[in-house]
Amino acid sequence: MENILEMLYNLLLGNTCEQDPSFVRAARIRCEQLERLAAAMTDEQQELLDAYLDTRSKVEDMLHFDRFRFAFHVGAQLTAELIRGKGAVAERMNRTGA
């Protein structure tokens, strides 16, 4: 069972990528280049490349989730600080003109 951070991460991830035209274009180009590369490789080379790409994908997924978790944690801390010190934050904003 996923925890709440994993659920939020997976929910957000699916929507943004499919709606961004530059992402879709880059992903299409990447697939085309990978197909051209695979066509020029032997079976053994393709197996090695597949293993490498799988491992890289797993590492990237872990890094992305770690960044998301960090950003979520910072957002929660900021929210808590605003709730606890609402007056102090407003005072500082007034003094700085923000």
Short mmCIF file of C-alpha atoms in Angstrom, two decimals:
data_model
loop_
_atom_site.label_atom_id
_atom_site.label_comp_id
_atom_site.label_asym_id
_atom_site.label_seq_id
_atom_site.Cartn_x
_atom_site.Cartn_y
_atom_site.Cartn_z
CA MET A 1 0.00 0.00 0.00
CA GLU A 2 1.26 3.45 -0.93
CA ASN A 3 1.71 6.15 1.68
CA ILE A 4 0.09 9.55 1.16
CA LEU A 5 3.25 11.11 -0.33
CA GLU A 6 3.50 8.35 -2.93
CA MET A 7 -0.17 8.77 -3.81
CA LEU A 8 0.21 12.55 -4.28
CA TYR A 9 3.45 12.13 -6.24
CA ASN A 10 1.92 9.59 -8.62
CA LEU A 11 -1.24 11.64 -9.07
CA LEU A 12 0.66 14.79 -10.01
CA LEU A 13 3.21 13.06 -12.19
CA GLY A 14 0.71 11.60 -14.64
CA ASN A 15 -1.13 14.81 -15.41
CA THR A 16 1.71 17.23 -16.10
CA CYS A 17 3.77 15.18 -18.55
CA GLU A 18 0.95 14.38 -20.96
CA GLN A 19 -0.25 17.99 -21.14
CA ASP A 20 3.12 19.62 -21.84
CA PRO A 21 3.73 19.81 -25.62
CA SER A 22 7.48 20.30 -25.25
CA PHE A 23 7.68 17.21 -23.02
CA VAL A 24 5.65 15.15 -25.50
CA ARG A 25 7.87 16.30 -28.38
CA ALA A 26 11.10 15.54 -26.45
CA ALA A 27 9.77 12.11 -25.43
CA ARG A 28 8.88 11.30 -29.05
CA ILE A 29 12.35 12.32 -30.27
CA ARG A 30 13.96 10.27 -27.50
CA CYS A 31 11.96 7.18 -28.54
CA GLU A 32 12.89 7.63 -32.19
CA GLN A 33 16.58 7.94 -31.34
CA LEU A 34 16.45 4.91 -29.07
CA GLU A 35 14.79 2.86 -31.83
CA ARG A 36 17.53 3.90 -34.29
CA LEU A 37 20.20 2.97 -31.76
CA ALA A 38 18.60 -0.40 -31.00
CA ALA A 39 18.33 -1.21 -34.72
CA ALA A 40 22.09 -0.82 -35.07
CA MET A 41 22.94 -3.05 -32.09
CA THR A 42 23.47 -6.77 -31.67
CA ASP A 43 21.12 -8.75 -29.39
CA GLU A 44 23.75 -8.83 -26.63
CA GLN A 45 24.27 -5.08 -26.87
CA GLN A 46 20.50 -4.52 -26.73
CA GLU A 47 20.24 -6.63 -23.57
CA LEU A 48 23.02 -4.62 -21.93
CA LEU A 49 21.39 -1.34 -22.95
CA ASP A 50 17.99 -2.50 -21.65
CA ALA A 51 19.51 -3.47 -18.30
CA TYR A 52 21.29 -0.12 -18.07
CA LEU A 53 18.15 1.85 -18.95
CA ASP A 54 16.06 -0.09 -16.42
CA THR A 55 18.57 0.61 -13.67
CA ARG A 56 18.85 4.26 -14.64
CA SER A 57 15.08 4.61 -14.63
CA LYS A 58 14.84 3.15 -11.13
CA VAL A 59 17.51 5.54 -9.84
CA GLU A 60 15.83 8.53 -11.50
CA ASP A 61 12.47 7.54 -10.00
CA MET A 62 14.03 7.43 -6.54
CA LEU A 63 15.66 10.82 -7.03
CA HIS A 64 12.44 12.41 -8.30
CA PHE A 65 10.47 11.04 -5.37
CA ASP A 66 13.13 12.22 -2.92
CA ARG A 67 12.96 15.75 -4.38
CA PHE A 68 9.17 15.69 -4.21
CA ARG A 69 9.26 14.51 -0.60
CA PHE A 70 11.74 17.26 0.31
CA ALA A 71 9.64 19.96 -1.38
CA PHE A 72 6.49 18.66 0.29
CA HIS A 73 8.23 18.71 3.67
CA VAL A 74 9.42 22.31 3.13
CA GLY A 75 5.91 23.34 2.10
CA ALA A 76 4.45 21.75 5.22
CA GLN A 77 7.02 23.48 7.41
CA LEU A 78 6.28 26.85 5.79
CA THR A 79 2.57 26.34 6.32
CA ALA A 80 3.11 25.43 9.97
CA GLU A 81 5.28 28.50 10.50
CA LEU A 82 2.66 30.72 8.93
CA ILE A 83 -0.06 29.25 11.13
CA ARG A 84 2.01 29.50 14.32
CA GLY A 85 3.45 32.94 13.72
CA LYS A 86 0.83 34.57 11.57
CA GLY A 87 1.26 37.95 13.24
CA ALA A 88 5.05 37.88 13.10
CA VAL A 89 5.06 36.97 9.41
CA ALA A 90 2.56 39.71 8.58
CA GLU A 91 4.62 42.22 10.57
CA ARG A 92 7.80 41.35 8.68
CA MET A 93 5.98 41.53 5.35
CA ASN A 94 4.64 44.98 6.23
CA ARG A 95 8.09 46.21 7.24
CA THR A 96 9.71 44.95 4.04
CA GLY A 97 6.88 46.11 1.81
CA ALA A 98 6.16 42.63 0.47
#
